[in-house]
Amino acid sequence: MIFTVAVDGPAAAGKGTISRALAERFGFAHLDTGLLYRAVGARGGDPVAAARGLTPADLARDDLRTLAAGQAASRVAAIPEVRAALTAFQQDFARREGGAVLDGRDIGTVICPGAEVKLFVTARPEIRAHRRWLELGGDAAQVLAEVIARDDRDMNRADAPLKPAADAVLVDTSDLSIEAAIARAAELVAARLPRA
Ligand code: C5P
């Protein structure tokens, strides 16, 4: 079975948690596409060459989850040649046999416009910043400023900006527990699965 779940949305909205849970529940493979851009940013040097030469070892670095890596990722992610170099890998992953969940910013709009399920997971910026702060610590005001700066860069870039696909289902996790958000997403996937 070929079945793609596209999960897009801004930083710290809950995309990763929801995507991992969906993959586990339905036995699908999961790709956190933000990690690709984080790895390109972390390599330094020419980002286009980094994107073209990305290796599994780049994705296994243990410094990809920091705020700084997130900012670097969103800078290199605005470069069309970087995005183009990462497209085929993501599309192949999405159409692999057995089902796939991909989370990112442009999965439902650019990478997999034909995805069987498209979710746009969001939450108010203050809530997202608070979650990031709980995860990473640091100065709360600075974490909020970084979340807002990254949203702004991701939503306003010319190539593949962050926005919901016309047919995406919006899941606002601001006032939802993790369990409730996962249950809602799982319902949407279950409703679209081919009947056995
Ligand atoms: O999701 P995550 O916070 O790890 O993403 C890091 C950055 O990578 C985002 O802020 C965004 O600029 C970029 N990104 C992207 N397209 C994706 C996934 C991530 O542009 N599909």
Coordinates of N, CA and C and ligand atoms in Angstrom, one line a residue:
M1 N 0.8 -1.2 0.0 CA 0.0 0.0 0.0 C 0.9 1.3 0.0
I2 N 0.5 2.2 -0.9 CA 1.2 3.5 -0.9 C 0.3 4.5 -0.2
F3 N 0.7 5.1 0.8 CA -0.2 6.0 1.6 C 0.6 7.1 2.3
T4 N 0.4 8.3 1.9 CA 1.2 9.4 2.5 C 0.4 10.3 3.4
V5 N 1.0 10.5 4.6 CA 0.4 11.5 5.5 C 1.3 12.7 5.6
A6 N 0.9 13.8 5.2 CA 1.7 15.1 5.2 C 1.3 15.9 6.4
V7 N 2.3 16.2 7.3 CA 2.0 17.0 8.5 C 2.8 18.2 8.5
D8 N 2.2 19.3 8.2 CA 2.9 20.6 8.2 C 2.5 21.5 9.3
G9 N 3.3 22.5 9.5 CA 3.0 23.5 10.5 C 4.2 24.2 11.1
P10 N 4.0 25.3 11.9 CA 5.2 26.0 12.4 C 5.9 25.3 13.5
A11 N 7.0 25.8 13.9 CA 7.9 25.2 14.9 C 7.2 24.9 16.2
A12 N 7.4 23.8 16.8 CA 6.9 23.4 18.2 C 5.3 23.4 18.3
A13 N 4.7 23.1 17.1 CA 3.2 23.0 17.2 C 2.8 21.6 17.6
G14 N 3.7 20.7 17.6 CA 3.3 19.3 17.9 C 3.4 18.4 16.7
K15 N 3.9 18.8 15.6 CA 4.0 18.0 14.4 C 4.8 16.7 14.6
G16 N 5.9 16.8 15.3 CA 6.8 15.7 15.5 C 6.1 14.6 16.3
T17 N 5.6 15.1 17.5 CA 4.9 14.2 18.4 C 3.7 13.4 17.7
I18 N 2.9 14.2 17.0 CA 1.8 13.6 16.3 C 2.3 12.7 15.2
S19 N 3.3 13.0 14.5 CA 3.8 12.2 13.3 C 4.3 10.9 13.8
R20 N 5.1 11.0 14.9 CA 5.7 9.7 15.5 C 4.6 8.8 15.9
A21 N 3.6 9.4 16.6 CA 2.5 8.6 17.1 C 1.7 7.9 16.0
L22 N 1.5 8.7 14.9 CA 0.7 8.1 13.8 C 1.5 7.0 13.1
A23 N 2.8 7.2 13.0 CA 3.7 6.2 12.3 C 3.6 4.9 13.1
E24 N 3.7 5.1 14.5 CA 3.7 3.9 15.3 C 2.4 3.2 15.2
R25 N 1.3 4.0 15.3 CA -0.1 3.4 15.4 C -0.4 2.6 14.1
F26 N 0.0 3.2 12.9 CA -0.4 2.6 11.6 C 0.7 1.8 11.0
G27 N 1.9 1.7 11.6 CA 3.0 1.0 11.1 C 3.6 1.6 9.9
F28 N 3.6 3.0 9.8 CA 4.1 3.7 8.7 C 5.6 4.1 9.1
A29 N 6.4 4.4 8.0 CA 7.7 5.0 8.2 C 7.5 6.5 8.5
H30 N 8.5 7.1 9.2 CA 8.4 8.5 9.6 C 9.6 9.2 9.1
L31 N 9.4 10.4 8.5 CA 10.6 11.2 8.2 C 10.3 12.6 8.7
D32 N 11.2 13.1 9.6 CA 11.2 14.4 10.1 C 12.0 15.3 9.1
T33 N 11.3 16.0 8.2 CA 12.1 16.6 7.1 C 12.9 17.8 7.6
G34 N 12.5 18.4 8.8 CA 13.2 19.5 9.4 C 14.7 19.1 9.6
L35 N 14.9 17.8 9.9 CA 16.2 17.4 10.2 C 17.1 17.5 9.0
L36 N 16.6 17.4 7.8 CA 17.4 17.5 6.6 C 17.9 18.9 6.5
Y37 N 17.0 19.9 6.8 CA 17.5 21.3 6.7 C 18.4 21.7 7.9
R38 N 18.1 21.1 9.0 CA 19.0 21.3 10.2 C 20.4 20.8 9.8
A39 N 20.5 19.6 9.2 CA 21.8 19.0 8.9 C 22.5 19.8 7.9
V40 N 21.8 20.4 6.9 CA 22.5 21.2 5.9 C 23.0 22.5 6.6
G41 N 22.2 23.1 7.4 CA 22.7 24.3 8.1 C 23.9 24.0 9.0
A42 N 23.9 22.8 9.6 CA 25.0 22.5 10.6 C 26.3 22.2 9.9
R43 N 26.2 21.7 8.6 CA 27.4 21.4 7.9 C 28.3 22.6 7.7
G44 N 27.7 23.8 7.6 CA 28.5 25.0 7.3 C 29.0 25.0 5.8
G45 N 29.7 26.0 5.4 CA 30.2 26.0 4.1 C 29.1 26.3 3.1
D46 N 29.2 25.8 1.9 CA 28.2 26.1 0.8 C 27.0 25.3 1.1
P47 N 25.8 25.9 1.4 CA 24.6 25.1 1.7 C 24.1 24.2 0.5
V48 N 24.3 24.7 -0.7 CA 23.8 23.9 -1.8 C 24.6 22.6 -2.0
A49 N 26.0 22.8 -1.8 CA 26.8 21.6 -1.9 C 26.5 20.7 -0.7
A50 N 26.2 21.2 0.5 CA 25.9 20.4 1.6 C 24.6 19.6 1.4
A51 N 23.6 20.3 0.8 CA 22.3 19.6 0.5 C 22.5 18.5 -0.5
R52 N 23.3 18.7 -1.5 CA 23.6 17.7 -2.5 C 24.4 16.6 -2.0
G53 N 25.2 16.8 -1.0 CA 26.1 15.7 -0.5 C 25.7 15.2 0.9
L54 N 24.4 15.4 1.3 CA 24.0 15.0 2.6 C 24.1 13.5 2.8
T55 N 24.6 13.1 4.0 CA 24.8 11.6 4.2 C 24.0 11.3 5.5
P56 N 23.8 10.0 5.7 CA 23.1 9.6 7.0 C 23.9 10.0 8.2
A57 N 25.2 10.1 8.1 CA 26.0 10.6 9.3 C 25.7 12.0 9.6
D58 N 25.4 12.9 8.6 CA 25.0 14.3 8.9 C 23.7 14.3 9.7
L59 N 22.8 13.4 9.4 CA 21.5 13.4 10.1 C 21.6 12.8 11.5
A60 N 22.7 12.1 11.8 CA 22.8 11.5 13.1 C 23.6 12.4 14.1
R61 N 24.0 13.6 13.7 CA 24.7 14.5 14.6 C 23.8 14.8 15.8
D62 N 24.4 15.0 17.0 CA 23.6 15.2 18.2 C 23.4 16.7 18.5
D63 N 23.8 17.6 17.6 CA 23.6 19.0 17.8 C 22.6 19.6 16.9
L64 N 21.7 18.8 16.4 CA 20.7 19.4 15.4 C 19.4 19.9 16.0
R65 N 19.2 19.7 17.3 CA 18.0 20.1 17.9 C 18.0 21.5 18.6
T66 N 19.2 22.1 18.6 CA 19.3 23.4 19.3 C 18.6 24.5 18.6
L67 N 18.4 25.6 19.4 CA 17.7 26.8 18.8 C 18.6 27.3 17.6
A68 N 19.9 27.3 17.8 CA 20.8 27.8 16.8 C 20.7 27.0 15.5
A69 N 20.6 25.7 15.7 CA 20.5 24.8 14.5 C 19.1 25.1 13.8
G70 N 18.1 25.4 14.5 CA 16.8 25.7 13.9 C 16.9 27.0 13.1
Q71 N 17.5 28.0 13.7 CA 17.7 29.2 12.9 C 18.5 29.0 11.7
A72 N 19.6 28.3 11.8 CA 20.5 28.1 10.6 C 19.7 27.3 9.6
A73 N 18.9 26.3 10.0 CA 18.0 25.6 9.1 C 17.1 26.5 8.3
S74 N 16.5 27.4 9.0 CA 15.5 28.2 8.3 C 16.1 29.2 7.3
R75 N 17.4 29.5 7.6 CA 18.1 30.3 6.6 C 18.4 29.6 5.3
V76 N 19.0 28.3 5.5 CA 19.4 27.6 4.3 C 18.1 27.1 3.6
A77 N 17.0 26.9 4.3 CA 15.8 26.5 3.7 C 15.1 27.5 2.8
A78 N 15.6 28.7 2.8 CA 15.0 29.7 1.9 C 15.7 29.7 0.6
I79 N 16.8 28.9 0.4 CA 17.5 28.8 -0.8 C 16.9 27.8 -1.8
P80 N 16.4 28.2 -2.9 CA 15.7 27.2 -3.8 C 16.5 26.0 -4.2
E81 N 17.8 26.2 -4.4 CA 18.7 25.1 -4.8 C 18.8 24.0 -3.7
V82 N 18.8 24.5 -2.5 CA 18.9 23.6 -1.3 C 17.6 22.8 -1.3
R83 N 16.4 23.4 -1.4 CA 15.1 22.7 -1.4 C 15.1 21.7 -2.5
A84 N 15.5 22.1 -3.7 CA 15.5 21.2 -4.9 C 16.3 20.0 -4.7
A85 N 17.5 20.2 -4.0 CA 18.4 19.0 -3.8 C 17.8 18.0 -2.9
L86 N 16.8 18.4 -2.0 CA 16.2 17.5 -1.0 C 14.9 16.9 -1.4
T87 N 14.4 17.4 -2.6 CA 13.0 17.0 -3.0 C 12.9 15.5 -3.3
A88 N 13.7 15.0 -4.1 CA 13.6 13.6 -4.6 C 13.6 12.6 -3.5
F89 N 14.5 12.9 -2.5 CA 14.7 12.0 -1.4 C 13.3 11.9 -0.6
Q90 N 12.8 13.1 -0.4 CA 11.5 13.2 0.4 C 10.4 12.5 -0.4
Q91 N 10.3 12.8 -1.7 CA 9.2 12.2 -2.5 C 9.3 10.7 -2.6
D92 N 10.5 10.1 -2.7 CA 10.7 8.7 -2.7 C 10.3 8.1 -1.4
F93 N 10.7 8.8 -0.3 CA 10.3 8.3 1.1 C 8.8 8.2 1.2
A94 N 8.1 9.3 0.7 CA 6.7 9.4 0.8 C 5.9 8.3 0.1
R95 N 6.5 7.9 -1.0 CA 5.7 6.9 -1.8 C 6.3 5.5 -1.6
R96 N 7.1 5.3 -0.5 CA 7.6 3.9 -0.3 C 6.4 3.0 0.1
E97 N 6.6 1.7 -0.2 CA 5.6 0.7 0.1 C 5.4 0.7 1.7
G98 N 4.1 0.6 2.1 CA 3.8 0.4 3.5 C 3.4 1.7 4.2
G99 N 3.4 2.8 3.6 CA 2.9 4.0 4.2 C 4.0 4.9 4.8
A100 N 3.8 6.2 4.8 CA 4.8 7.1 5.3 C 4.1 8.3 5.9
V101 N 4.7 8.8 7.0 CA 4.3 10.1 7.5 C 5.5 11.0 7.4
L102 N 5.3 12.2 6.8 CA 6.4 13.2 6.7 C 6.0 14.5 7.4
D103 N 6.8 15.0 8.3 CA 6.4 16.3 8.8 C 7.4 17.4 8.4
G104 N 6.9 18.6 8.2 CA 7.7 19.7 7.7 C 6.9 20.9 7.6
R105 N 7.2 21.7 6.5 CA 6.6 22.9 6.2 C 5.8 23.0 4.9
D106 N 6.3 22.1 3.9 CA 5.8 22.2 2.5 C 5.4 20.8 2.0
I107 N 5.2 19.9 2.9 CA 4.9 18.5 2.5 C 3.6 18.4 1.7
G108 N 2.5 19.0 2.3 CA 1.2 19.0 1.6 C 1.1 19.9 0.4
T109 N 2.0 20.9 0.4 CA 1.9 21.9 -0.7 C 2.8 21.7 -1.9
V110 N 4.0 21.2 -1.6 CA 5.0 21.1 -2.7 C 5.6 19.7 -2.8
I111 N 5.9 19.0 -1.7 CA 6.6 17.7 -1.8 C 5.6 16.6 -2.2
C112 N 4.4 16.6 -1.5 CA 3.4 15.6 -1.8 C 2.0 16.2 -1.9
P113 N 1.8 17.0 -3.0 CA 0.5 17.6 -3.1 C -0.6 16.5 -3.3
G114 N -0.3 15.3 -3.6 CA -1.3 14.2 -3.7 C -1.4 13.4 -2.5
A115 N -0.8 13.8 -1.4 CA -0.9 13.0 -0.1 C -2.3 12.6 0.2
E116 N -2.5 11.4 0.7 CA -3.8 10.9 1.0 C -4.4 11.7 2.2
V117 N -3.5 12.1 3.2 CA -4.0 12.9 4.3 C -3.1 14.1 4.5
K118 N -3.6 15.2 4.7 CA -2.8 16.4 4.9 C -3.3 17.1 6.2
L119 N -2.4 17.3 7.1 CA -2.7 18.0 8.4 C -1.9 19.2 8.4
F120 N -2.5 20.3 9.0 CA -1.7 21.5 9.3 C -1.9 21.7 10.8
V121 N -0.8 21.4 11.5 CA -0.8 21.4 12.9 C -0.2 22.8 13.4
T122 N -1.0 23.5 14.2 CA -0.5 24.8 14.6 C -0.9 25.0 16.1
A123 N -0.4 26.1 16.7 CA -0.7 26.5 18.0 C -0.3 28.0 18.2
R124 N -0.8 28.7 19.1 CA -0.5 30.1 19.3 C 1.0 30.2 19.6
P125 N 1.7 31.3 19.1 CA 3.1 31.4 19.3 C 3.6 31.3 20.7
E126 N 2.9 31.9 21.7 CA 3.3 31.9 23.1 C 3.3 30.4 23.6
I127 N 2.4 29.7 23.2 CA 2.3 28.3 23.6 C 3.4 27.5 23.0
R128 N 3.7 27.7 21.7 CA 4.8 27.0 21.1 C 6.1 27.3 21.7
A129 N 6.3 28.6 22.0 CA 7.6 29.1 22.6 C 7.7 28.4 24.0
H130 N 6.6 28.4 24.7 CA 6.7 27.8 26.1 C 7.1 26.3 26.0
R131 N 6.5 25.6 25.0 CA 6.9 24.2 24.8 C 8.4 24.0 24.5
R132 N 8.9 24.9 23.6 CA 10.3 24.9 23.2 C 11.2 25.1 24.4
W133 N 10.7 26.1 25.2 CA 11.5 26.5 26.4 C 11.5 25.3 27.4
L134 N 10.4 24.6 27.6 CA 10.4 23.5 28.5 C 11.4 22.4 28.0
E135 N 11.5 22.3 26.7 CA 12.4 21.3 26.1 C 13.8 21.7 26.2
L136 N 14.1 23.0 25.9 CA 15.5 23.4 25.7 C 16.0 24.3 26.8
G137 N 15.1 24.9 27.6 CA 15.5 25.8 28.6 C 16.0 27.2 28.0
G138 N 16.8 27.9 28.7 CA 17.3 29.2 28.2 C 16.4 30.3 28.7
D139 N 16.5 31.5 28.0 CA 15.8 32.7 28.3 C 14.4 32.6 27.6
A140 N 13.3 32.7 28.4 CA 12.0 32.5 27.8 C 11.7 33.5 26.7
A141 N 12.0 34.8 27.0 CA 11.7 35.8 26.0 C 12.5 35.6 24.7
Q142 N 13.7 35.2 24.9 CA 14.5 34.9 23.7 C 14.0 33.8 22.9
V143 N 13.5 32.7 23.6 CA 12.9 31.6 22.9 C 11.7 32.0 22.1
L144 N 10.8 32.9 22.7 CA 9.7 33.4 22.0 C 10.1 34.2 20.7
A145 N 11.1 35.1 20.9 CA 11.5 35.9 19.8 C 12.1 35.0 18.7
E146 N 12.8 34.0 19.0 CA 13.3 33.1 18.0 C 12.2 32.3 17.2
V147 N 11.2 31.9 18.0 CA 10.1 31.2 17.4 C 9.4 32.1 16.4
I148 N 9.2 33.4 16.8 CA 8.5 34.3 15.9 C 9.3 34.6 14.7
A149 N 10.6 34.8 14.9 CA 11.5 35.1 13.8 C 11.5 34.0 12.8
R150 N 11.5 32.7 13.3 CA 11.6 31.6 12.4 C 10.3 31.4 11.6
D151 N 9.1 31.6 12.3 CA 7.8 31.6 11.7 C 7.8 32.6 10.5
D152 N 8.3 33.8 10.9 CA 8.3 34.9 9.9 C 9.1 34.5 8.7
R153 N 10.3 34.0 8.9 CA 11.2 33.6 7.8 C 10.5 32.5 7.0
D154 N 9.9 31.5 7.7 CA 9.4 30.3 7.0 C 8.1 30.7 6.2
M155 N 7.3 31.7 6.7 CA 6.0 32.0 6.0 C 6.2 33.0 4.9
N156 N 7.3 33.8 5.0 CA 7.5 34.8 4.0 C 8.6 34.6 2.9
R157 N 9.2 33.4 2.9 CA 10.1 33.1 1.9 C 9.4 32.9 0.5
A158 N 10.1 33.1 -0.6 CA 9.5 33.0 -1.9 C 9.2 31.6 -2.3
D159 N 10.2 30.7 -1.9 CA 10.1 29.3 -2.4 C 9.5 28.4 -1.3
A160 N 8.4 27.8 -1.6 CA 7.7 26.8 -0.7 C 7.5 27.4 0.7
P161 N 6.8 28.6 0.8 CA 6.6 29.2 2.1 C 5.6 28.3 3.0
L162 N 5.7 28.4 4.3 CA 4.9 27.7 5.2 C 3.4 28.2 5.0
K163 N 2.5 27.3 4.6 CA 1.1 27.7 4.6 C 0.3 26.4 4.4
P164 N -0.9 26.4 4.9 CA -1.7 25.2 4.8 C -2.1 24.9 3.3
A165 N -2.0 23.6 2.9 CA -2.6 23.3 1.6 C -4.1 23.6 1.6
A166 N -4.6 23.8 0.4 CA -6.1 24.2 0.4 C -6.9 23.1 1.0
D167 N -6.5 21.8 0.9 CA -7.3 20.7 1.4 C -6.7 20.1 2.7
A168 N -5.9 20.9 3.4 CA -5.4 20.4 4.6 C -6.4 20.5 5.8
V169 N -6.4 19.6 6.7 CA -7.2 19.7 7.9 C -6.4 20.4 9.0
L170 N -7.0 21.5 9.5 CA -6.3 22.3 10.6 C -6.4 21.6 11.9
V171 N -5.3 21.4 12.6 CA -5.4 20.9 14.0 C -4.7 21.9 14.9
D172 N -5.4 22.6 15.7 CA -4.8 23.6 16.6 C -4.6 23.0 17.9
T173 N -3.4 22.8 18.3 CA -3.1 22.1 19.5 C -2.9 23.0 20.8
S174 N -3.3 24.3 20.6 CA -3.1 25.3 21.7 C -3.7 24.8 23.0
D175 N -5.0 24.3 22.8 CA -5.7 23.9 24.0 C -6.1 22.4 24.0
L176 N -5.3 21.7 23.3 CA -5.5 20.2 23.3 C -4.4 19.5 24.0
S177 N -4.7 18.4 24.7 CA -3.6 17.6 25.3 C -3.0 16.8 24.1
I178 N -1.8 16.3 24.4 CA -1.1 15.5 23.4 C -2.0 14.4 22.9
E179 N -2.6 13.7 23.9 CA -3.4 12.5 23.6 C -4.6 12.9 22.7
A180 N -5.2 14.1 23.0 CA -6.4 14.5 22.2 C -5.9 14.8 20.8
A181 N -4.8 15.5 20.7 CA -4.3 15.9 19.4 C -4.0 14.6 18.5
I182 N -3.3 13.7 19.2 CA -3.0 12.4 18.5 C -4.3 11.7 18.0
A183 N -5.3 11.6 19.0 CA -6.5 10.9 18.7 C -7.2 11.6 17.5
R184 N -7.2 12.9 17.4 CA -7.9 13.6 16.3 C -7.2 13.3 15.0
A185 N -5.8 13.3 15.0 CA -5.0 13.0 13.8 C -5.3 11.6 13.4
A186 N -5.3 10.7 14.3 CA -5.4 9.3 14.0 C -6.8 9.0 13.4
E187 N -7.8 9.7 13.9 CA -9.2 9.6 13.3 C -9.2 9.9 11.8
L188 N -8.5 11.0 11.5 CA -8.4 11.5 10.1 C -7.7 10.5 9.2
V189 N -6.6 9.9 9.7 CA -5.9 8.9 8.9 C -6.8 7.7 8.7
A190 N -7.4 7.2 9.8 CA -8.2 6.0 9.8 C -9.3 6.1 8.8
A191 N -9.9 7.4 8.7 CA -11.0 7.6 7.8 C -10.6 7.5 6.3
R192 N -9.3 7.7 6.0 CA -8.9 7.7 4.6 C -8.2 6.4 4.2
L193 N -7.9 5.6 5.2 CA -7.2 4.3 4.8 C -8.1 3.5 3.9
P194 N -7.5 2.8 2.9 CA -8.3 1.9 2.1 C -8.8 0.8 2.9
R195 N -10.1 0.4 2.7 CA -10.7 -0.7 3.4 C -10.1 -2.0 3.0
A196 N -9.8 -2.8 4.0 CA -9.2 -4.1 3.7 C -10.2 -5.0 3.0
Ligands
C5P1 O1 10.8 21.3 11.9 P1 12.1 21.9 12.3 O2 11.9 23.0 13.3 O3 13.1 20.9 12.6 O4 12.6 22.7 10.9 C1 13.7 23.5 10.9 C2 13.6 24.5 9.8 O5 13.8 23.8 8.5 C3 12.3 25.2 9.7 O6 12.2 26.4 10.4 C4 12.2 25.5 8.2 O7 12.8 26.7 7.8 C5 12.9 24.4 7.5 N1 12.1 23.4 7.0 C6 11.5 23.6 5.7 N2 10.8 22.7 5.1 C7 10.5 21.5 5.7 C8 11.0 21.2 7.0 C9 11.8 22.2 7.6 O8 11.8 24.7 5.1 N3 9.8 20.6 5.0

